[in-house]
PDB file of N, CA and C in Angstrom:
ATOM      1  N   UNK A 235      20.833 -31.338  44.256  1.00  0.00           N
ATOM      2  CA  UNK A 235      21.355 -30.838  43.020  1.00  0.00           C
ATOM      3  C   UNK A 235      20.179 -30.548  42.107  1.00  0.00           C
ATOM      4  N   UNK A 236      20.104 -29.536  41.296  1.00  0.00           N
ATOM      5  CA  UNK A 236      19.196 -29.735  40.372  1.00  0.00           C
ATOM      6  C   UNK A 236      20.493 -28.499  38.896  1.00  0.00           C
ATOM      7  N   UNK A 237      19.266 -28.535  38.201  1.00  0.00           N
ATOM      8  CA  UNK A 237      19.557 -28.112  36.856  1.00  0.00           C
ATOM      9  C   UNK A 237      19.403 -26.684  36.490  1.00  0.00           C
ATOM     10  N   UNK A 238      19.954 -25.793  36.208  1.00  0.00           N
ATOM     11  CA  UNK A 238      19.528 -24.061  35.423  1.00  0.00           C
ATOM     12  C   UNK A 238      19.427 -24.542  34.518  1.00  0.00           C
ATOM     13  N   UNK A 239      18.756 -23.344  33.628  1.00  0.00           N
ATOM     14  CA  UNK A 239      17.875 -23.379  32.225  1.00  0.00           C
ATOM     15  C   UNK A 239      19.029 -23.700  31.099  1.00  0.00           C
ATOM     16  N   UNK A 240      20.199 -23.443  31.588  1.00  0.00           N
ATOM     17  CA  UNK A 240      21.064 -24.268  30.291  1.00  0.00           C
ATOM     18  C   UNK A 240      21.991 -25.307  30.605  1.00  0.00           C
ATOM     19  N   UNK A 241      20.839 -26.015  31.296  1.00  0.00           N
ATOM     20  CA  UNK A 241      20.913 -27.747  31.664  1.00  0.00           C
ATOM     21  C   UNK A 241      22.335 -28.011  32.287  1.00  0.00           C
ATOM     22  N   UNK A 242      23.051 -26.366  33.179  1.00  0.00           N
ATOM     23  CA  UNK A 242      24.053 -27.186  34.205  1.00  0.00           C
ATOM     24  C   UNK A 242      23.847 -27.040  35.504  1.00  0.00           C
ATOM     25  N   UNK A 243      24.834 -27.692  36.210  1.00  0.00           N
ATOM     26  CA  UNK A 243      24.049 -28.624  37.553  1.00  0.00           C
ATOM     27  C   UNK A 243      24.592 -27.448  38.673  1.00  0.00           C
ATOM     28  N   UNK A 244      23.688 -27.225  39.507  1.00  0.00           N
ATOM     29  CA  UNK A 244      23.630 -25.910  40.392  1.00  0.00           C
ATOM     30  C   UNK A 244      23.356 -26.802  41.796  1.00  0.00           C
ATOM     31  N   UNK A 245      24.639 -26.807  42.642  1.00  0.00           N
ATOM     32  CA  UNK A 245      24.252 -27.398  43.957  1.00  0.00           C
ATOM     33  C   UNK A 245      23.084 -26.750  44.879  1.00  0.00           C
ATOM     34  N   UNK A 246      22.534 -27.289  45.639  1.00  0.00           N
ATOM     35  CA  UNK A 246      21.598 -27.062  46.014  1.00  0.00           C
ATOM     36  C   UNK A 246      22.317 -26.358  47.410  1.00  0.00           C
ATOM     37  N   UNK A 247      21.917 -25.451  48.087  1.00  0.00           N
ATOM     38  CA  UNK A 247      22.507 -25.135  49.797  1.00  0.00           C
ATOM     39  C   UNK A 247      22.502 -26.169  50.534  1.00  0.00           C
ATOM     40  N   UNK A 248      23.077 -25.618  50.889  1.00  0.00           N
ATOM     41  CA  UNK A 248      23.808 -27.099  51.878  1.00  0.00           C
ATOM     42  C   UNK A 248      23.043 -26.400  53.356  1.00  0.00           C
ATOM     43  N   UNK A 249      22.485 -27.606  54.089  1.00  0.00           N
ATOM     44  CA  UNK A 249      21.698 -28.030  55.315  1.00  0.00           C
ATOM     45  C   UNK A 249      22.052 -26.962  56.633  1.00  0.00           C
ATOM     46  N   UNK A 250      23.645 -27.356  56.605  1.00  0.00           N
ATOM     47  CA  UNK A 250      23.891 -26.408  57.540  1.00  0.00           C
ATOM     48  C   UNK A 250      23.502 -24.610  57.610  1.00  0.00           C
ATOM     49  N   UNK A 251      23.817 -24.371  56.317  1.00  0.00           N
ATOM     50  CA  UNK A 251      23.328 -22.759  55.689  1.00  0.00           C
ATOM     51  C   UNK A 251      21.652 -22.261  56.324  1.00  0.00           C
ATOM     52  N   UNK A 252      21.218 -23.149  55.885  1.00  0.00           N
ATOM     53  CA  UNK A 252      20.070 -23.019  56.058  1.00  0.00           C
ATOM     54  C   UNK A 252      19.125 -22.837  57.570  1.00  0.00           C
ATOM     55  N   UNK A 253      20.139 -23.644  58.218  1.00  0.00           N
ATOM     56  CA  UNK A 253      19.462 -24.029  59.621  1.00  0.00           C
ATOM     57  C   UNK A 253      20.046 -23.204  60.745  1.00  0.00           C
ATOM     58  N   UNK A 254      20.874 -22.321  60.067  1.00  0.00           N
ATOM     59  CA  UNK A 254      21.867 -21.737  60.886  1.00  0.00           C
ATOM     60  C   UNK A 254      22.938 -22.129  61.496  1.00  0.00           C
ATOM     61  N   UNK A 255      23.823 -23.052  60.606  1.00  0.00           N
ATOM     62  CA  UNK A 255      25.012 -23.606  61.287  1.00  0.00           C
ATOM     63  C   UNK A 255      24.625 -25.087  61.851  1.00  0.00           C
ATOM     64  N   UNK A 256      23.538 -25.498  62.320  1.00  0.00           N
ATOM     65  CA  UNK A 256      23.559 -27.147  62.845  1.00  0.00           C
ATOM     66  C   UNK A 256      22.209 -27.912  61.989  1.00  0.00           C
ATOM     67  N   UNK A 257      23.024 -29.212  61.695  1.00  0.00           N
ATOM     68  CA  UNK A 257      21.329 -30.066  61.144  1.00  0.00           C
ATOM     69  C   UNK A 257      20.930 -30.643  62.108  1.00  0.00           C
ATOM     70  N   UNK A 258      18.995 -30.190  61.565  1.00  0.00           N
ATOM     71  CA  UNK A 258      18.175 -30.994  62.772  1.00  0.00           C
ATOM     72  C   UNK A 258      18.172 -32.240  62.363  1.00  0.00           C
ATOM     73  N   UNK A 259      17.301 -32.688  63.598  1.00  0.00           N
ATOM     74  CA  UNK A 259      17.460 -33.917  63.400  1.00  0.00           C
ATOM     75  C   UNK A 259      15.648 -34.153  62.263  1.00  0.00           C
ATOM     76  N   UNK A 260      16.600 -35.602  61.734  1.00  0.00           N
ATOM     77  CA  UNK A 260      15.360 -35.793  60.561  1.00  0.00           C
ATOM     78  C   UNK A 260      13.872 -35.772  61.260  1.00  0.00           C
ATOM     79  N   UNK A 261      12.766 -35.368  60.925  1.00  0.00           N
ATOM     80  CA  UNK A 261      11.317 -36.325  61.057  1.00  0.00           C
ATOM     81  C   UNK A 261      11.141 -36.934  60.938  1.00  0.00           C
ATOM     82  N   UNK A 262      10.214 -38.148  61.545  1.00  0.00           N
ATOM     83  CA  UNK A 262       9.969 -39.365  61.711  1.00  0.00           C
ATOM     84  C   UNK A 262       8.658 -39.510  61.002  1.00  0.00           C
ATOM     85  N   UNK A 263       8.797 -39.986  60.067  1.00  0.00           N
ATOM     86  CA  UNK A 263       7.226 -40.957  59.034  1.00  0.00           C
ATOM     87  C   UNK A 263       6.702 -41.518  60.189  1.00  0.00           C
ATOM     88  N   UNK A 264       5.519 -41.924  59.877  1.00  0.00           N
ATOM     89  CA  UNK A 264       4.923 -42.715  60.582  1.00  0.00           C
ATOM     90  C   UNK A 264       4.778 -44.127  60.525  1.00  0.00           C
ATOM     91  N   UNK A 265       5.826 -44.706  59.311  1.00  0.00           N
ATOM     92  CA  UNK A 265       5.985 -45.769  59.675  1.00  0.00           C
ATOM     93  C   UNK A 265       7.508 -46.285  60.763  1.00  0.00           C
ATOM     94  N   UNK A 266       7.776 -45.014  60.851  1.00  0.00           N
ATOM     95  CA  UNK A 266       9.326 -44.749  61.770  1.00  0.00           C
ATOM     96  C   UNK A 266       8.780 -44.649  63.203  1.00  0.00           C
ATOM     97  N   UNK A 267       7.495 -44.141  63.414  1.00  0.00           N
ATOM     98  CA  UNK A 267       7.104 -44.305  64.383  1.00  0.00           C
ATOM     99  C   UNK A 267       6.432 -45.429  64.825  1.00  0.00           C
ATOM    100  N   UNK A 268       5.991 -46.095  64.067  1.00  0.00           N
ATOM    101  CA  UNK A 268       5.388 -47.235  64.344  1.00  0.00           C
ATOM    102  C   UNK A 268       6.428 -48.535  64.624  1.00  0.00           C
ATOM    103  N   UNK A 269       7.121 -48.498  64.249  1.00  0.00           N
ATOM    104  CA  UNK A 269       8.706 -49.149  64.372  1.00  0.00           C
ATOM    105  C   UNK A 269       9.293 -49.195  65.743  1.00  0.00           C
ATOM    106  N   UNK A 270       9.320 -47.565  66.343  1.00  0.00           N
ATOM    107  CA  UNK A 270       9.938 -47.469  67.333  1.00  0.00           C
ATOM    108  C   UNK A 270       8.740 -47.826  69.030  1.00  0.00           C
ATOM    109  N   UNK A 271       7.703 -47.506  68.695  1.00  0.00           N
ATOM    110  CA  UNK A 271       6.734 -48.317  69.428  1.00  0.00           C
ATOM    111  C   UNK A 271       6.494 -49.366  69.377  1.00  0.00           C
ATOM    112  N   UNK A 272       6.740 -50.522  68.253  1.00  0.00           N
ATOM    113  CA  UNK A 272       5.646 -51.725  67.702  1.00  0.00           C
ATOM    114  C   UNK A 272       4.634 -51.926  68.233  1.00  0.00           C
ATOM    115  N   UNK A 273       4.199 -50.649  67.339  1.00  0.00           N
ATOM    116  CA  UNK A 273       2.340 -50.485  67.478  1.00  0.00           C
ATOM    117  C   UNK A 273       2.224 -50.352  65.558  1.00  0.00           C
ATOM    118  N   UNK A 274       0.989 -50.865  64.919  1.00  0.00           N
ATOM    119  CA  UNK A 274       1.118 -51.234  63.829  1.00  0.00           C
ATOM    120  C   UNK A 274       0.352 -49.563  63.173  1.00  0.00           C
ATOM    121  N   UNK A 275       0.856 -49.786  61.990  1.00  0.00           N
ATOM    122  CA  UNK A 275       0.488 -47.868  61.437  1.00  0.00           C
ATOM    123  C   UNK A 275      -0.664 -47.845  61.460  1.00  0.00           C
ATOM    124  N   UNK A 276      -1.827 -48.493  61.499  1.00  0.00           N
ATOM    125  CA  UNK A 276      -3.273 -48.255  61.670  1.00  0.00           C
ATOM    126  C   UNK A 276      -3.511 -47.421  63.078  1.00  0.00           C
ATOM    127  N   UNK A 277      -2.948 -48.145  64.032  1.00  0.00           N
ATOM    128  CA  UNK A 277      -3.118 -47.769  65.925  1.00  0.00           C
ATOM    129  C   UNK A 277      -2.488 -46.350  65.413  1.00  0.00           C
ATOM    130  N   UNK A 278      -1.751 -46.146  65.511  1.00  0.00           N
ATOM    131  CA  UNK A 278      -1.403 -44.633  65.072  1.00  0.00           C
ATOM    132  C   UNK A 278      -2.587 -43.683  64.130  1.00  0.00           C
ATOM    133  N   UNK A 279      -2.920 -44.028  63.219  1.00  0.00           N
ATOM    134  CA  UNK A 279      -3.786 -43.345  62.746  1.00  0.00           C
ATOM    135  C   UNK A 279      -5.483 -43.689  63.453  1.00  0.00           C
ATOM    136  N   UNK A 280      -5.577 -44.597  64.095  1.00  0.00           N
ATOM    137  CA  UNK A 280      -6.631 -44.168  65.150  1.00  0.00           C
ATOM    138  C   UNK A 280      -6.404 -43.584  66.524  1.00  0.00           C
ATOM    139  N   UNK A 281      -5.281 -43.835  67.034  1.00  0.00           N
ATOM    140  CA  UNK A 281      -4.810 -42.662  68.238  1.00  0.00           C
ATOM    141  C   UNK A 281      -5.066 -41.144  67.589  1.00  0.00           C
ATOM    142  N   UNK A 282      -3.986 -41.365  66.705  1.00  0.00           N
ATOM    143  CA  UNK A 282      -4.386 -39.814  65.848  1.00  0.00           C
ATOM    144  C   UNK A 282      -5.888 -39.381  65.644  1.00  0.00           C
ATOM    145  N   UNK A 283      -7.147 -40.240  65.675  1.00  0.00           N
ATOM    146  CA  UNK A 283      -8.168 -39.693  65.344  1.00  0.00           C
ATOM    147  C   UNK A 283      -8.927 -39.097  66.394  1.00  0.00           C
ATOM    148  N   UNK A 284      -8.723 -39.875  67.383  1.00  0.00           N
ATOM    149  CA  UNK A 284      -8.963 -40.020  68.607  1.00  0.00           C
ATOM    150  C   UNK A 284      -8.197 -39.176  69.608  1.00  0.00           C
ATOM    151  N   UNK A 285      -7.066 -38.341  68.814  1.00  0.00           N
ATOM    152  CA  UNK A 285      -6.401 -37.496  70.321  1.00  0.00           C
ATOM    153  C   UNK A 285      -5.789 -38.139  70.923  1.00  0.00           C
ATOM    154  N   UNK A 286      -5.212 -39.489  70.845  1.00  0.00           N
ATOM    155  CA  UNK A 286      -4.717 -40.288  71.949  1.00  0.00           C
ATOM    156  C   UNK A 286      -3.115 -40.237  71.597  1.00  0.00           C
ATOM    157  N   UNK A 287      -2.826 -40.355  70.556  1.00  0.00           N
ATOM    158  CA  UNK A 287      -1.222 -40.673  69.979  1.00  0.00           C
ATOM    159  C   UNK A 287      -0.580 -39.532  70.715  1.00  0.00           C
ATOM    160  N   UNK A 288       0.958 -39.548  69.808  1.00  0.00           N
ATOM    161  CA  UNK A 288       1.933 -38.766  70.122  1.00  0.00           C
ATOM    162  C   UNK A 288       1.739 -38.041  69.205  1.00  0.00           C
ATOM    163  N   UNK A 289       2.202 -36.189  69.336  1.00  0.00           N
ATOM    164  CA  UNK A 289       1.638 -35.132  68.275  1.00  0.00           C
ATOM    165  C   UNK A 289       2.563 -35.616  67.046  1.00  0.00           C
ATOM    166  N   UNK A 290       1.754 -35.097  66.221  1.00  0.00           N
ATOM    167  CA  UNK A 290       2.167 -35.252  64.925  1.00  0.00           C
ATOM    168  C   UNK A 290       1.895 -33.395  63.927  1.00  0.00           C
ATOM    169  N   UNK A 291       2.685 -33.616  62.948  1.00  0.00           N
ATOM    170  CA  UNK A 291       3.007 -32.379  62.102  1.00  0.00           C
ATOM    171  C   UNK A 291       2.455 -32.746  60.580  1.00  0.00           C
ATOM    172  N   UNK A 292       1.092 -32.172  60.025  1.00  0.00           N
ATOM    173  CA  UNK A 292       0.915 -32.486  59.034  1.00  0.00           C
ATOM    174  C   UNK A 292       1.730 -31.620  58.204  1.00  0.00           C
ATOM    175  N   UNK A 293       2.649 -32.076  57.017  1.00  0.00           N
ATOM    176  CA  UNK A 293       3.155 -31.288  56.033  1.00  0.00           C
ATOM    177  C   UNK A 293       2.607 -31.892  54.862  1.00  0.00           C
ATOM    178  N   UNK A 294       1.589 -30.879  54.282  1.00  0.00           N
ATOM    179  CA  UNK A 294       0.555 -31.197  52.981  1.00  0.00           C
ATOM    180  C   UNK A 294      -0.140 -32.537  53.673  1.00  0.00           C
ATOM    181  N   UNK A 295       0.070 -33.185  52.927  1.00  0.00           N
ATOM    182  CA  UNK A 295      -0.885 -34.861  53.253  1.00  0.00           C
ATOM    183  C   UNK A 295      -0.177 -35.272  54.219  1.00  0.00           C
ATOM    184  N   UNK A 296       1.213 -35.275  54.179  1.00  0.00           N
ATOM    185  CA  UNK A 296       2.049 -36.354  55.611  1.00  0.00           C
ATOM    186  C   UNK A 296       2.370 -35.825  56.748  1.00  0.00           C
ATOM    187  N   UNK A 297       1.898 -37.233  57.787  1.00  0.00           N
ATOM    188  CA  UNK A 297       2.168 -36.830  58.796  1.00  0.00           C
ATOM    189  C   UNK A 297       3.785 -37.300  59.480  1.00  0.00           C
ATOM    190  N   UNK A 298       4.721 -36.142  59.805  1.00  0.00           N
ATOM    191  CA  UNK A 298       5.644 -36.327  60.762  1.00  0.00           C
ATOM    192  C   UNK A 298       5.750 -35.907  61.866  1.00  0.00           C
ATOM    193  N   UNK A 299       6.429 -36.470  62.569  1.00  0.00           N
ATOM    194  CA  UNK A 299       7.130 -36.892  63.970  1.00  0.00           C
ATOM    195  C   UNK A 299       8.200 -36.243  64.394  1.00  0.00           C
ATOM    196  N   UNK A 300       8.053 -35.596  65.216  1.00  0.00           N
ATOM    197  CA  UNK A 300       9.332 -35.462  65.723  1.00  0.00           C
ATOM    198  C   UNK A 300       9.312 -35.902  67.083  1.00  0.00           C
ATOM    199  N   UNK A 301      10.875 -36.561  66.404  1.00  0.00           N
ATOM    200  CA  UNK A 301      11.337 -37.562  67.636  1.00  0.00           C
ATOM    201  C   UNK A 301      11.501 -37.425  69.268  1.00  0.00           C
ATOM    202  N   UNK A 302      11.804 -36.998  69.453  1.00  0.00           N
ATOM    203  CA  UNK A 302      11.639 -35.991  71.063  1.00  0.00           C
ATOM    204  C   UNK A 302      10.293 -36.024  71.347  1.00  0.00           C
ATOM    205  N   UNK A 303       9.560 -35.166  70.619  1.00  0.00           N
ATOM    206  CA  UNK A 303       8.202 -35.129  71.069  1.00  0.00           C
ATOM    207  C   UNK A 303       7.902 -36.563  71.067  1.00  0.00           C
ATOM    208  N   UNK A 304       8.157 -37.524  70.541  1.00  0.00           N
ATOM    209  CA  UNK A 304       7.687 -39.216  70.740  1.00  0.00           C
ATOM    210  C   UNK A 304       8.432 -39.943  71.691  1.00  0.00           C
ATOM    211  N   UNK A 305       9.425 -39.456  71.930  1.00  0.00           N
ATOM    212  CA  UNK A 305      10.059 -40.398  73.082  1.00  0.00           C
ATOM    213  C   UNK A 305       9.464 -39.748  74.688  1.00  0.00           C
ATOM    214  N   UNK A 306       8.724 -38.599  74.653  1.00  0.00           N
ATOM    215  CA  UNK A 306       8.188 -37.791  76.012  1.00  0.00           C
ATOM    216  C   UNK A 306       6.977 -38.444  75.984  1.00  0.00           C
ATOM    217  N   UNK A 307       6.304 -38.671  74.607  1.00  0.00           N
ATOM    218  CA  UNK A 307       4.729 -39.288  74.919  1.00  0.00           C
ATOM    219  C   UNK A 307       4.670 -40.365  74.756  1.00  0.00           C
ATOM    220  N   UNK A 308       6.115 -40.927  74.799  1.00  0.00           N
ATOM    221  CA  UNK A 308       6.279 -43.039  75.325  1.00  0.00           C
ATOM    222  C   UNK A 308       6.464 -42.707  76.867  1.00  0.00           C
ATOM    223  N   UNK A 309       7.310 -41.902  77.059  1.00  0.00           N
ATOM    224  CA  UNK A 309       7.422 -42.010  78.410  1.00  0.00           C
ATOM    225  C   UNK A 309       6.053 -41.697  79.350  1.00  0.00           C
ATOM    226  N   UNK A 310       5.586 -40.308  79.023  1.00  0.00           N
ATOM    227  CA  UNK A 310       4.529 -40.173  79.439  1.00  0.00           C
ATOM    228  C   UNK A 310       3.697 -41.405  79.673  1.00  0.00           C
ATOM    229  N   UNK A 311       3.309 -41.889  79.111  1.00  0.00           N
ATOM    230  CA  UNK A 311       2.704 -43.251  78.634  1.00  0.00           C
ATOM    231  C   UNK A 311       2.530 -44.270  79.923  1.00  0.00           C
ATOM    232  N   UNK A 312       3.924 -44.510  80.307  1.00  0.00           N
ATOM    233  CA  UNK A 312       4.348 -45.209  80.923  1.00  0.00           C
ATOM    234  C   UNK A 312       4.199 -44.772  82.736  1.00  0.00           C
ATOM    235  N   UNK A 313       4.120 -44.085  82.980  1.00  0.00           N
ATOM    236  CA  UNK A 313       3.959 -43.467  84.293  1.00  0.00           C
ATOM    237  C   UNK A 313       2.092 -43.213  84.682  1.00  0.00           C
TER     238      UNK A 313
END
């Protein structure tokens, strides 16, 4: 929701509009990722330095996750 210039409330588009009919699924913070590994958010940001982690998406300063891509490079992992 936000506000027009004579302070009334203008819904914002709605998710589905936008995405073409389906919502994605959210991005994962990196403390969402660190959660779902219990690996502590530091190991992540030295995998990340190092090339070793699961890819990540910088948007401006933060880095997200998407989930898929992290559950292929747990699995990967593992084999």
């Amino acid at each position: 929701m936000r506000f027009d210039s004579d302070r009334t409330v203008v819904p914002l588009p709605d998710h589905e509009r936008l995405l073409g009919g389906s919502v994605a699924d959210p991005l994962w913070t990196i403390r969402d990722v660190s959660a779902y590994l219990t690996v502590p958010v530091g190991t992540l940001y030295q995998w990340r330095h190092r090339g070793e982690g699961p890819p990540a998406i910088r948007l401006g300063r933060h880095l997200r996750y998407d989930p898929d891509s992290v559950h292929r490079w747990a699995l990967a992992q593992a084999s």
